[in-house]
CSV table of C-alpha atoms in Angstrom, one decimal:
chain,number,residue,atom,x,y,z
X,4,MET,CA,99.4,107.7,86.1
X,5,LEU,CA,102.4,106.3,86.1
X,6,ASN,CA,103.5,105.4,89.6
X,7,ILE,CA,106.3,107.7,90.8
X,8,LYS,CA,107.5,105.9,94.1
X,9,LYS,CA,107.3,102.2,92.3
X,10,LEU,CA,111.1,103.8,90.7
X,11,SER,CA,112.5,104.8,94.2
X,12,ASN,CA,114.9,102.5,94.1
X,13,SER,CA,116.2,104.2,90.4
X,14,LEU,CA,114.7,107.4,90.3
X,15,LEU,CA,116.5,109.8,92.7
X,16,VAL,CA,115.0,113.4,92.2
X,17,ALA,CA,117.3,116.4,92.9
X,18,THR,CA,116.3,119.0,96.2
X,19,ALA,CA,117.6,122.0,97.5
X,20,LEU,CA,119.3,122.9,101.2
X,21,THR,CA,119.6,126.4,101.9
X,22,GLY,CA,119.3,127.3,98.4
X,23,LEU,CA,121.9,125.5,96.9
X,24,MET,CA,120.9,122.6,94.1
X,25,ALA,CA,121.4,119.0,95.3
X,26,THR,CA,121.4,116.2,92.4
X,27,THR,CA,121.2,113.1,91.3
X,28,ALA,CA,121.7,111.3,88.2
X,29,ILE,CA,118.8,108.1,87.4
X,30,VAL,CA,120.1,104.9,87.2
X,31,PRO,CA,117.3,102.8,85.4
X,32,THR,CA,114.5,100.0,85.6
X,33,VAL,CA,115.3,98.2,82.7
X,34,ALA,CA,127.9,97.6,71.8
X,35,ASP,CA,130.9,95.4,67.4
X,36,PHE,CA,132.8,94.9,70.6
X,37,THR,CA,135.2,97.3,70.6
X,38,GLY,CA,132.9,99.9,72.1
X,39,ILE,CA,131.7,103.2,71.0
X,40,TYR,CA,130.6,106.5,72.2
X,41,ALA,CA,127.3,108.1,72.0
X,42,ALA,CA,127.8,110.1,68.3
X,43,ALA,CA,127.1,113.9,68.5
X,44,GLN,CA,123.8,115.6,67.4
X,45,ASP,CA,122.5,119.1,66.6
X,46,PHE,CA,120.0,118.5,67.9
X,47,PRO,CA,117.1,121.3,68.2
X,48,LEU,CA,117.6,121.5,71.6
X,49,ALA,CA,120.8,121.5,71.7
X,50,SER,CA,121.3,123.7,68.5
X,51,GLN,CA,122.6,127.6,68.5
X,52,GLN,CA,119.6,129.0,67.2
X,53,ARG,CA,117.5,126.8,70.5
X,54,ALA,CA,120.2,129.4,72.8
X,55,ASP,CA,120.1,132.6,70.6
X,56,ALA,CA,116.0,132.3,71.5
X,57,ALA,CA,116.9,131.8,74.9
X,58,ALA,CA,118.9,133.6,75.1
X,59,ALA,CA,116.7,136.7,73.7
X,60,ALA,CA,114.4,135.2,75.9
X,61,ARG,CA,116.2,136.1,79.1
X,62,ASN,CA,116.9,139.6,78.0
X,63,ALA,CA,114.0,140.9,76.9
X,64,ARG,CA,112.7,140.4,80.8
X,65,PRO,CA,111.6,143.5,82.6
X,66,LYS,CA,113.8,145.9,84.9
X,67,LEU,CA,113.7,144.6,88.6
X,68,LYS,CA,113.3,147.7,90.4
X,69,SER,CA,116.3,147.5,92.6
X,70,ILE,CA,116.2,145.0,95.4
X,71,PRO,CA,116.3,146.1,98.7
X,72,GLY,CA,119.3,145.0,101.2
X,73,THR,CA,118.8,142.9,104.5
X,74,THR,CA,118.1,144.9,108.2
X,75,GLU,CA,120.8,143.6,111.0
X,76,ARG,CA,118.3,142.1,112.5
X,77,VAL,CA,117.1,139.5,110.2
X,78,TYR,CA,120.8,139.1,109.4
X,79,LYS,CA,121.5,137.8,112.7
X,80,ASN,CA,118.1,136.1,113.1
X,81,ILE,CA,119.1,134.0,109.6
X,82,VAL,CA,122.4,133.6,110.8
X,83,LYS,CA,120.3,131.5,114.4
X,84,VAL,CA,119.2,130.1,111.8
X,85,GLN,CA,121.6,128.6,110.1
X,86,GLU,CA,123.5,127.5,113.7
X,87,PHE,CA,121.0,126.1,114.6
X,88,MET,CA,121.4,123.5,110.8
X,89,ALA,CA,124.6,123.3,110.9
X,90,LEU,CA,125.2,121.5,114.9
X,91,GLU,CA,125.7,117.5,114.8
X,92,PRO,CA,123.4,116.7,114.4
X,93,PRO,CA,122.0,119.6,112.8
X,94,GLN,CA,119.4,121.2,115.4
X,95,TYR,CA,116.3,121.5,112.9
X,96,ASN,CA,113.3,121.7,115.0
X,97,GLU,CA,114.3,124.5,116.6
X,98,ALA,CA,115.6,126.4,113.1
X,99,MET,CA,112.3,125.9,112.4
X,100,ALA,CA,110.7,127.0,115.9
X,101,LEU,CA,112.7,130.2,115.3
X,102,LEU,CA,111.8,130.8,111.7
X,103,LYS,CA,107.5,130.9,112.4
X,104,LYS,CA,108.9,133.4,115.3
X,105,GLN,CA,108.8,135.8,112.6
X,106,ASP,CA,106.0,137.5,111.4
X,107,LEU,CA,106.7,137.8,106.9
X,108,ASN,CA,104.2,140.5,106.2
X,109,ARG,CA,106.9,142.9,108.3
X,110,LEU,CA,109.5,142.0,106.0
X,111,ASN,CA,111.4,143.7,103.2
X,112,SER,CA,111.1,141.8,100.3
X,113,THR,CA,114.4,140.5,100.3
X,114,GLU,CA,114.8,139.4,103.9
X,115,ARG,CA,110.5,137.4,103.5
X,116,ALA,CA,112.4,135.6,100.6
X,117,SER,CA,115.9,134.3,102.6
X,118,TYR,CA,113.3,133.2,105.2
X,119,LEU,CA,111.3,131.6,103.0
X,120,GLN,CA,113.9,129.8,101.3
X,121,LEU,CA,115.2,129.5,104.2
X,122,MET,CA,112.4,127.9,106.2
X,123,ALA,CA,111.6,125.1,102.1
X,124,ALA,CA,115.5,123.8,103.1
X,125,VAL,CA,114.2,123.4,107.2
X,126,ALA,CA,111.2,121.5,106.1
X,127,GLN,CA,113.3,119.5,103.5
X,128,SER,CA,114.9,117.9,106.2
X,129,LEU,CA,112.1,117.4,108.3
X,130,ASP,CA,110.8,115.7,105.5
X,131,GLY,CA,107.6,117.6,104.7
X,132,MET,CA,108.6,118.3,101.2
X,133,GLU,CA,104.7,119.2,100.4
X,134,GLU,CA,105.2,122.2,103.4
X,135,ALA,CA,108.9,122.9,101.3
X,136,LEU,CA,106.7,122.8,98.3
X,137,GLY,CA,104.6,125.5,99.7
X,138,TYR,CA,107.2,127.7,100.4
X,139,TYR,CA,108.9,128.0,97.2
X,140,LYS,CA,105.8,128.1,95.9
X,141,ASP,CA,105.6,131.2,98.4
X,142,MET,CA,108.8,132.0,96.8
X,143,LEU,CA,107.7,132.4,93.2
X,144,ALA,CA,104.5,134.4,93.9
X,145,MET,CA,106.5,137.7,94.8
X,146,THR,CA,108.0,140.4,92.3
X,147,ALA,CA,110.9,141.7,94.0
X,148,ILE,CA,113.4,138.5,94.0
X,149,SER,CA,116.1,138.2,90.9
X,150,TYR,CA,115.9,136.9,88.3
X,151,GLY,CA,118.5,134.5,89.3
X,152,GLN,CA,117.1,133.3,92.3
X,153,ARG,CA,113.3,132.6,90.8
X,154,ASP,CA,115.0,130.0,88.2
X,155,GLN,CA,116.6,128.4,90.5
X,156,ILE,CA,113.3,127.6,92.4
X,157,THR,CA,112.3,127.3,89.4
X,158,PHE,CA,114.3,124.3,89.5
X,159,VAL,CA,113.0,123.8,92.8
X,160,VAL,CA,109.6,123.1,92.6
X,161,GLY,CA,109.9,121.1,89.3
X,162,GLN,CA,112.0,118.2,90.4
X,163,ILE,CA,109.4,118.3,93.1
X,164,GLU,CA,106.5,118.5,91.9
X,165,PHE,CA,107.8,114.9,89.6
X,166,SER,CA,109.5,113.2,93.5
X,167,ASN,CA,105.2,113.2,93.8
X,168,GLY,CA,104.5,111.9,91.0
X,169,ASN,CA,102.4,114.7,89.4
X,170,LEU,CA,104.9,114.9,85.8
X,171,THR,CA,101.8,118.0,84.5
X,172,GLU,CA,103.1,120.2,87.3
X,173,ALA,CA,107.0,119.7,86.8
X,174,LEU,CA,107.1,120.0,83.3
X,175,THR,CA,105.5,123.3,83.0
X,176,TYR,CA,108.3,124.2,85.5
X,177,LEU,CA,110.5,122.5,83.6
X,178,GLU,CA,110.0,123.9,80.9
X,179,ASP,CA,109.2,127.6,82.0
X,180,TRP,CA,113.3,126.9,83.6
X,181,PHE,CA,114.1,126.1,80.2
X,182,GLN,CA,113.8,129.2,77.6
X,183,TYR,CA,114.9,130.7,79.4
X,184,GLN,CA,118.4,129.0,79.8
X,185,PRO,CA,121.2,129.4,76.4
X,186,THR,CA,123.8,126.7,78.7
X,187,PRO,CA,122.0,124.4,81.0
X,188,SER,CA,124.6,122.4,82.8
X,189,ILE,CA,124.6,118.5,82.3
X,190,THR,CA,122.7,117.9,85.5
X,191,ASN,CA,120.4,120.4,84.8
X,192,LEU,CA,119.6,118.0,81.4
X,193,ILE,CA,120.2,114.8,82.6
X,194,ILE,CA,117.2,115.6,84.9
X,195,LEU,CA,115.3,117.1,82.4
X,196,ALA,CA,115.9,114.2,80.7
X,197,ASN,CA,114.5,111.8,83.8
X,198,VAL,CA,111.2,113.5,83.7
X,199,TYR,CA,110.7,113.4,80.3
X,200,TYR,CA,111.8,110.1,79.9
X,201,VAL,CA,109.9,109.3,82.6
X,202,ALA,CA,106.2,110.6,81.3
X,203,GLY,CA,106.2,108.7,78.4
X,204,MET,CA,106.1,105.8,81.0
X,205,GLU,CA,102.9,107.3,82.5
X,206,GLU,CA,99.9,104.4,82.5
X,207,GLY,CA,97.3,105.4,80.3
X,208,ALA,CA,99.0,108.0,78.0
X,209,PRO,CA,98.1,107.6,74.4
X,210,LYS,CA,101.1,107.0,72.3
X,211,GLN,CA,101.7,109.8,70.4
X,212,GLU,CA,102.7,111.7,73.0
X,213,SER,CA,104.3,109.2,74.6
X,214,ASP,CA,106.6,109.1,71.5
X,215,LYS,CA,107.3,113.3,72.0
X,216,ASN,CA,108.0,112.4,75.3
X,217,PHE,CA,110.4,109.3,74.4
X,218,ARG,CA,111.9,111.6,71.9
X,219,LYS,CA,112.7,114.3,73.8
X,220,ALA,CA,114.4,112.5,76.4
X,221,ILE,CA,116.1,110.9,73.6
X,222,GLU,CA,117.6,114.8,72.4
X,223,PHE,CA,118.8,116.0,76.8
X,224,PHE,CA,120.6,112.6,76.6
X,225,ASN,CA,122.5,112.5,73.8
X,226,TRP,CA,122.7,116.7,74.6
X,227,ALA,CA,123.9,116.0,78.4
X,228,ILE,CA,127.3,112.9,76.4
X,229,THR,CA,127.5,115.3,73.7
X,230,LYS,CA,128.2,117.9,76.1
X,231,SER,CA,130.6,116.1,78.5
X,232,ILE,CA,132.9,114.2,76.2
X,233,ALA,CA,133.5,117.6,75.1
X,234,ASP,CA,133.7,119.0,77.9
X,235,GLY,CA,136.9,116.8,79.2
X,236,LYS,CA,133.3,115.0,81.8
X,237,GLU,CA,132.9,111.2,82.2
X,238,ASP,CA,129.5,110.2,80.9
X,239,LYS,CA,127.6,108.1,82.8
X,240,GLU,CA,127.1,103.9,82.1
X,241,ASN,CA,123.8,104.9,83.3
X,242,TRP,CA,122.7,107.4,81.0
X,243,TYR,CA,123.5,105.0,78.3
X,244,ALA,CA,121.1,102.3,79.7
X,245,VAL,CA,117.9,104.9,79.5
X,246,LEU,CA,118.6,105.4,76.9
X,247,ARG,CA,118.8,101.6,75.7
X,248,THR,CA,115.7,100.6,77.3
X,249,ILE,CA,114.0,104.2,75.7
X,250,HIS,CA,115.0,102.8,72.2
X,251,ASN,CA,113.6,99.6,73.2
X,252,THR,CA,110.2,100.9,74.1
X,253,LEU,CA,110.7,102.3,70.9
X,254,GLU,CA,111.6,98.9,69.0
X,255,GLU,CA,114.7,100.1,67.3
X,256,THR,CA,116.3,97.4,67.6
X,257,ASP,CA,119.5,99.0,66.2
X,258,GLU,CA,119.2,101.8,68.4
X,259,VAL,CA,118.9,99.1,71.7
X,260,LEU,CA,121.6,97.0,70.0
X,261,LYS,CA,124.2,99.9,69.6
X,262,TYR,CA,123.8,101.3,73.1
X,263,ALA,CA,123.9,97.1,74.7
X,264,GLU,CA,127.1,96.4,73.1
X,265,LEU,CA,128.6,100.0,74.0
X,266,LEU,CA,127.6,99.3,78.4
X,267,ALA,CA,128.2,95.6,77.6
X,268,THR,CA,131.6,97.0,76.2
X,269,ARG,CA,132.5,99.6,78.4
X,270,TRP,CA,130.9,98.8,81.8
X,271,PRO,CA,130.8,94.4,80.7
X,272,LYS,CA,128.7,93.4,84.1
X,273,LYS,CA,127.4,89.8,83.4
X,274,ALA,CA,123.5,91.1,83.0
X,275,TYR,CA,124.3,93.6,80.4
X,276,TRP,CA,126.5,90.5,78.7
X,277,THR,CA,123.8,88.2,79.2
X,278,GLN,CA,121.0,90.3,77.8
X,279,LEU,CA,122.4,91.7,75.0
X,280,SER,CA,122.5,87.7,74.1
X,281,GLY,CA,119.5,87.9,74.3
X,282,LEU,CA,118.5,91.0,72.0
X,283,TYR,CA,120.7,89.3,69.5
X,284,ALA,CA,117.9,86.9,69.7
X,285,GLN,CA,115.6,88.9,69.8
X,286,ALA,CA,116.4,90.4,67.1
X,287,GLY,CA,117.4,87.3,64.8
X,288,THR,CA,113.4,86.3,64.9
X,289,GLU,CA,112.0,90.2,63.1
X,290,PRO,CA,110.3,89.7,60.4
X,291,GLY,CA,112.4,89.7,56.7
X,292,LEU,CA,115.9,89.4,57.6
X,293,SER,CA,118.3,86.8,55.9
X,294,GLU,CA,119.0,83.1,56.6
X,295,ALA,CA,122.8,85.6,56.4
X,296,GLU,CA,121.4,87.8,58.5
X,297,VAL,CA,120.4,85.5,60.5
X,298,SER,CA,123.0,83.1,60.8
X,299,ILE,CA,125.2,86.9,62.4
X,300,LEU,CA,123.2,87.0,65.2
X,301,GLU,CA,123.1,84.0,66.5
X,302,LYS,CA,127.2,83.6,66.3
X,303,LYS,CA,126.5,87.1,68.5
X,304,GLN,CA,124.4,86.0,70.2
X,305,LEU,CA,126.4,82.7,71.4
X,306,ALA,CA,129.3,85.4,71.5
X,307,ALA,CA,127.9,87.9,74.1
X,308,TYR,CA,126.6,84.8,76.2
X,309,GLU,CA,130.3,82.6,76.2
X,310,LEU,CA,131.5,86.3,76.7
X,311,ALA,CA,130.1,86.4,79.7
X,312,HIS,CA,131.0,83.1,80.2
X,313,ARG,CA,135.1,83.6,79.5
X,314,GLN,CA,134.9,86.1,82.1
X,315,GLY,CA,133.9,84.5,85.0
X,316,MET,CA,130.5,85.8,85.3
X,317,LEU,CA,128.0,82.7,85.3
X,318,ASP,CA,127.3,81.8,88.6
X,319,LYS,CA,123.8,79.8,88.9
X,320,GLY,CA,122.4,76.7,87.4
X,321,ARG,CA,120.2,78.5,84.6
X,322,GLU,CA,122.8,79.8,83.0
X,323,PHE,CA,125.3,77.3,82.6
X,324,GLU,CA,122.4,75.8,80.9
X,325,THR,CA,121.6,78.6,78.9
X,326,MET,CA,125.3,78.0,78.1
X,327,ALA,CA,125.3,73.9,77.4
X,328,GLN,CA,122.4,74.6,74.9
X,329,LEU,CA,124.0,78.2,72.6
X,330,TYR,CA,126.7,74.7,72.1
X,331,LEU,CA,124.8,72.7,71.4
X,332,TYR,CA,122.6,74.5,68.9
X,333,HIS,CA,125.9,76.1,66.8
X,334,GLU,CA,127.6,72.4,66.7
X,335,VAL,CA,130.5,73.0,69.1
X,336,PRO,CA,129.0,69.6,71.0
X,337,TYR,CA,132.1,69.5,73.3
X,338,LEU,CA,132.1,72.6,75.0
X,339,SER,CA,128.5,72.4,75.5
X,340,SER,CA,129.1,69.2,77.2
X,341,LYS,CA,132.2,70.4,79.2
X,342,THR,CA,129.6,73.6,81.0
X,343,ILE,CA,126.9,71.4,81.9
X,344,ALA,CA,129.4,69.3,83.7
X,345,GLU,CA,131.0,72.2,85.2
X,346,SER,CA,127.5,72.7,87.0
X,347,PHE,CA,127.3,69.8,88.0
X,348,GLU,CA,130.3,69.3,89.6
X,349,LYS,CA,130.0,73.1,91.2
X,350,GLY,CA,127.0,71.9,92.5
X,351,LEU,CA,124.8,75.2,90.5
X,352,SER,CA,122.2,73.1,88.2
X,353,GLU,CA,119.8,70.5,89.5
X,354,GLU,CA,120.1,66.6,88.5
X,355,SER,CA,116.8,66.3,87.0
X,356,GLN,CA,116.0,64.7,83.9
X,357,ARG,CA,115.8,67.5,81.4
X,358,ASN,CA,120.0,68.4,82.7
X,359,PHE,CA,121.2,64.9,82.0
X,360,ASN,CA,119.4,64.9,79.0
X,361,LEU,CA,121.3,68.1,77.8
X,362,GLN,CA,124.4,66.9,78.9
X,363,ALA,CA,123.6,62.7,77.0
X,364,THR,CA,122.3,64.9,74.0
X,365,ALA,CA,125.8,66.6,74.0
X,366,LEU,CA,128.2,64.3,74.6
X,367,VAL,CA,126.3,61.8,72.5
X,368,SER,CA,126.3,64.6,69.2
X,369,GLY,CA,130.3,64.6,70.1
X,370,LYS,CA,130.3,60.8,70.2
X,371,ASP,CA,131.6,60.5,73.5
X,372,LEU,CA,128.8,57.6,73.6
X,373,GLY,CA,130.6,55.7,75.6
X,374,ASP,CA,130.3,58.9,78.8
X,375,ALA,CA,126.7,59.5,77.8
X,376,VAL,CA,125.6,56.2,79.0
X,377,VAL,CA,125.5,57.7,82.1
X,378,PRO,CA,123.8,60.3,81.8
X,379,LEU,CA,121.3,59.0,79.2
X,380,ARG,CA,120.3,56.4,81.8
X,381,LYS,CA,120.3,58.6,84.8
X,382,ALA,CA,118.1,61.1,83.0
X,383,ALA,CA,115.3,57.9,81.4
X,384,GLU,CA,114.9,57.0,84.8
X,385,LEU,CA,114.1,61.0,86.0
X,386,SER,CA,111.7,60.8,83.2
X,387,ASN,CA,108.1,60.3,82.8
X,388,ASP,CA,107.5,58.3,79.7
X,389,GLY,CA,110.0,55.5,78.2
X,390,ASN,CA,111.0,57.5,75.4
X,391,LEU,CA,114.4,58.4,77.0
X,392,TYR,CA,115.0,54.9,77.9
X,393,ILE,CA,114.5,53.9,74.1
X,394,GLN,CA,117.5,56.4,73.3
X,395,LEU,CA,120.0,54.9,75.8
X,396,ALA,CA,119.1,51.0,74.0
X,397,ASN,CA,120.4,52.9,70.7
X,398,VAL,CA,124.1,54.5,72.5
X,399,TYR,CA,123.8,51.4,73.3
X,400,LEU,CA,123.5,49.0,69.9
X,401,GLN,CA,125.7,52.1,68.6
X,402,LEU,CA,128.5,49.9,70.7
X,403,ASP,CA,127.8,46.8,70.1
X,404,LYS,CA,126.2,46.4,73.6
X,405,TYR,CA,123.2,44.3,72.7
X,406,LYS,CA,122.5,43.1,76.1
X,407,GLU,CA,122.1,46.3,77.7
X,408,ALA,CA,120.3,47.3,74.2
X,409,ALA,CA,117.4,45.2,75.0
X,410,ASP,CA,117.1,45.2,78.8
X,411,ALA,CA,116.6,49.5,78.9
X,412,ILE,CA,114.3,49.1,75.6
X,413,GLN,CA,112.2,46.3,78.1
X,414,LEU,CA,112.5,49.3,80.9
X,415,GLY,CA,111.4,51.7,78.9
X,416,LEU,CA,108.3,49.5,77.0
X,417,ASP,CA,107.0,48.4,80.9
X,418,LYS,CA,107.5,52.4,81.6
X,419,GLY,CA,105.3,53.3,78.6
X,420,ASP,CA,104.2,56.2,76.5
X,421,VAL,CA,106.6,55.1,73.6
X,422,ARG,CA,106.0,56.9,70.9
X,423,ARG,CA,106.0,53.9,69.4
X,424,PRO,CA,106.8,50.8,70.7
X,425,ASP,CA,106.6,48.4,67.7
X,426,GLN,CA,109.3,50.2,66.0
X,427,SER,CA,110.2,49.4,69.5
X,428,SER,CA,110.4,45.6,69.9
X,429,LEU,CA,111.4,45.7,66.5
X,430,LEU,CA,114.4,46.7,67.4
X,431,GLN,CA,114.0,45.0,71.1
X,432,GLY,CA,114.4,41.9,69.0
X,433,GLN,CA,117.5,42.2,66.6
X,434,ALA,CA,119.1,42.9,69.7
X,435,TYR,CA,118.6,39.8,71.1
X,436,LEU,CA,118.6,38.1,67.5
X,437,SER,CA,122.7,39.4,68.1
X,438,LEU,CA,122.7,37.0,70.8
X,439,GLU,CA,121.3,34.6,69.8
X,440,MET,CA,118.5,34.3,71.8
X,441,PHE,CA,116.2,33.9,69.6
X,442,ASP,CA,113.1,32.2,71.7
X,443,GLU,CA,113.4,36.6,73.1
X,444,ALA,CA,113.7,37.6,69.3
X,445,ARG,CA,110.6,35.6,68.3
X,446,ALA,CA,108.4,37.2,72.1
X,447,SER,CA,109.7,41.0,70.3
X,448,PHE,CA,108.7,40.4,66.5
X,449,ARG,CA,105.8,39.1,67.6
X,450,GLU,CA,104.6,41.3,70.4
X,451,ALA,CA,105.8,43.7,67.4
X,452,ALA,CA,103.7,42.7,64.6
X,453,LYS,CA,100.8,43.5,66.9
X,454,ASP,CA,100.5,46.9,65.2
X,455,ASP,CA,99.4,47.1,61.8
X,456,ARG,CA,102.3,49.2,60.0
X,457,SER,CA,105.1,47.4,61.8
X,458,LYS,CA,103.0,43.6,61.3
X,459,LYS,CA,104.6,43.0,58.5
X,460,ASN,CA,108.6,43.3,58.8
X,461,ALA,CA,107.7,42.0,62.4
X,462,ASN,CA,106.3,38.8,60.6
X,463,ASN,CA,110.1,39.2,57.3
X,464,LEU,CA,111.7,38.9,60.6
X,465,LEU,CA,109.9,35.6,62.3
X,466,LYS,CA,110.4,33.6,59.4
X,467,TYR,CA,114.4,35.4,59.2
X,468,VAL,CA,114.6,33.8,62.8
X,469,ASP,CA,113.8,30.1,62.5
X,470,ASN,CA,116.1,30.5,58.7
X,471,GLU,CA,118.9,32.2,61.7
X,472,GLU,CA,117.9,29.8,64.3
X,473,LYS,CA,118.7,26.1,61.5
X,474,ARG,CA,121.6,27.7,59.7
X,475,ILE,CA,123.5,28.2,63.2
X,476,LYS,CA,122.7,25.0,65.1
X,477,ASP,CA,123.4,23.7,61.4
X,478,ILE,CA,126.6,25.4,61.7
X,479,ARG,CA,127.6,23.9,65.3
X,480,GLU,CA,126.8,20.3,64.2
X,481,TYR,CA,128.8,20.7,61.4
X,482,LEU,CA,131.5,21.6,63.6
X,483,SER,CA,131.5,19.6,66.2
C-alpha cells in the first residue's frame, strides 16, 4: 500500500470541523510559449447523463420519517460545548469531558447526531483522528439523519480514510457520496481527483487498475478546470502540475509537454522552465522522429533553458554549465563562453578541469584562440592525463607560438596516458623544426619512429631535418 504519510507535504486532505467541511487542494509531488488552458471536454463523469442519473438516485431515496427536535436541556449543553471551543485558546479537553458526560442512549436521533458530530470535531482538534472517525461512522449507522447530513459525513469519512492511507475504504465512501451528487463543487471534484491520483500511484497495484484510477483523476481534474473557467473562478497551478505528472506516468508525451508549457508560461518558475527543457530533450530521443522533428525539439530545449537564464532564474553553477553546454551544442560558442565566464565570476562554478575545458572549448569554437589558452592550460594542469596539453599545443601552433607548443607537448608526454604519443612526438618535432631547433626536432622524430604507425613518416621527417638544416646553413653562409 502507498504510504500516505510520505505524501504529507504534497497532499492536504480536507476535514470537517463542527459539521462544516474545510477543504484544501493538493500540491503535486512531482505550454507553445503563449500559454494554454485545458480544453473543455465532455467527459463521461461530467456529462449531463451522469448528472441526471445522480439526480434520479437522489430522488429515489426513501422518504425519511419526521426528525425530532432538540430539547432545551440538550441545546444548552451543546451551546456550552461550543463556548469551550470558541475560547482563546480553545478548551477542547473541557468540551470533550462535557460531551462524554451525556448518555447518548437517552437522546433522540437529532440530539444524538449533534453530539456525535461535535465529539468528532473536538476529537479532530485534539488530533484524535481515529476517535473522530468512529464518531462519524456511528452517525452513518443511524437511520434517522437527513440525507444532506449523511452525504456530508460520508464525504468526510472518505477523506479521513484517505488521510489514513486506506484507499479502498476511502474510495468506497467517496464513490457512495458521488452517486447522489448531480453537480459536485469544484472543491469536491479536486478532492476526488486527488484520491484517484494517489490510488493510481499505489505500489503493487496492477497496471490496468492504476491506469484506470489515473484516467478518473484526469477526468475529475479536467472537470474542475472546465467548471472553474465557466464559473469565472481561478483554475489552480497545482491541478495542471498533477495532470502533467499523471500524463508523464502514462507516457503521453504530447500531453506532458502541453501542461509543462502551460505551467512555465502562466506560473513562470525556474523549476518549470528547466523541467520543460528536459522534457523537450527527452521527447527528442523518442523513436520514429525525423531529423527535422528532433531538431525542433532540441531548439525548444535550448529556448526553454535560455528563457530561465534570461529571467535571472539560474543561480547554481551546474545550471550555468548546462546553459553553456546547450549554447555550445547549438553552435553559439560566444554565448557559451560568456555564460561559463559569468558563472566563474559569480563564484558559482567550481574551478574544475571539466569547467575550464568547457570554457576553452567554447572559446576555441568561437575562434578566440588567445583567450582559450589560460582555461585550457588550467584544465590540462588539473587533468589526470596529458591529452589536454596536446590540445593546448595545437592552439599554440595556430597562434604560431612554436616554443610554447613544443613545451606543452612535452608536459603532456611527461604526464602520460596520451592517446597517440607517436603523433604528439611528430607534432613536437615539427614545432622544433619551425624554430630551427634541429637537434630537438631529430630527438622528437626518433621517438615517434619507435611506433610502427609513425615510423615511415618520422624517418622521412628525419631526412627532411638534415636537408633543412643544410639548406639553412648554406643560406647563412651565403648571406655572410
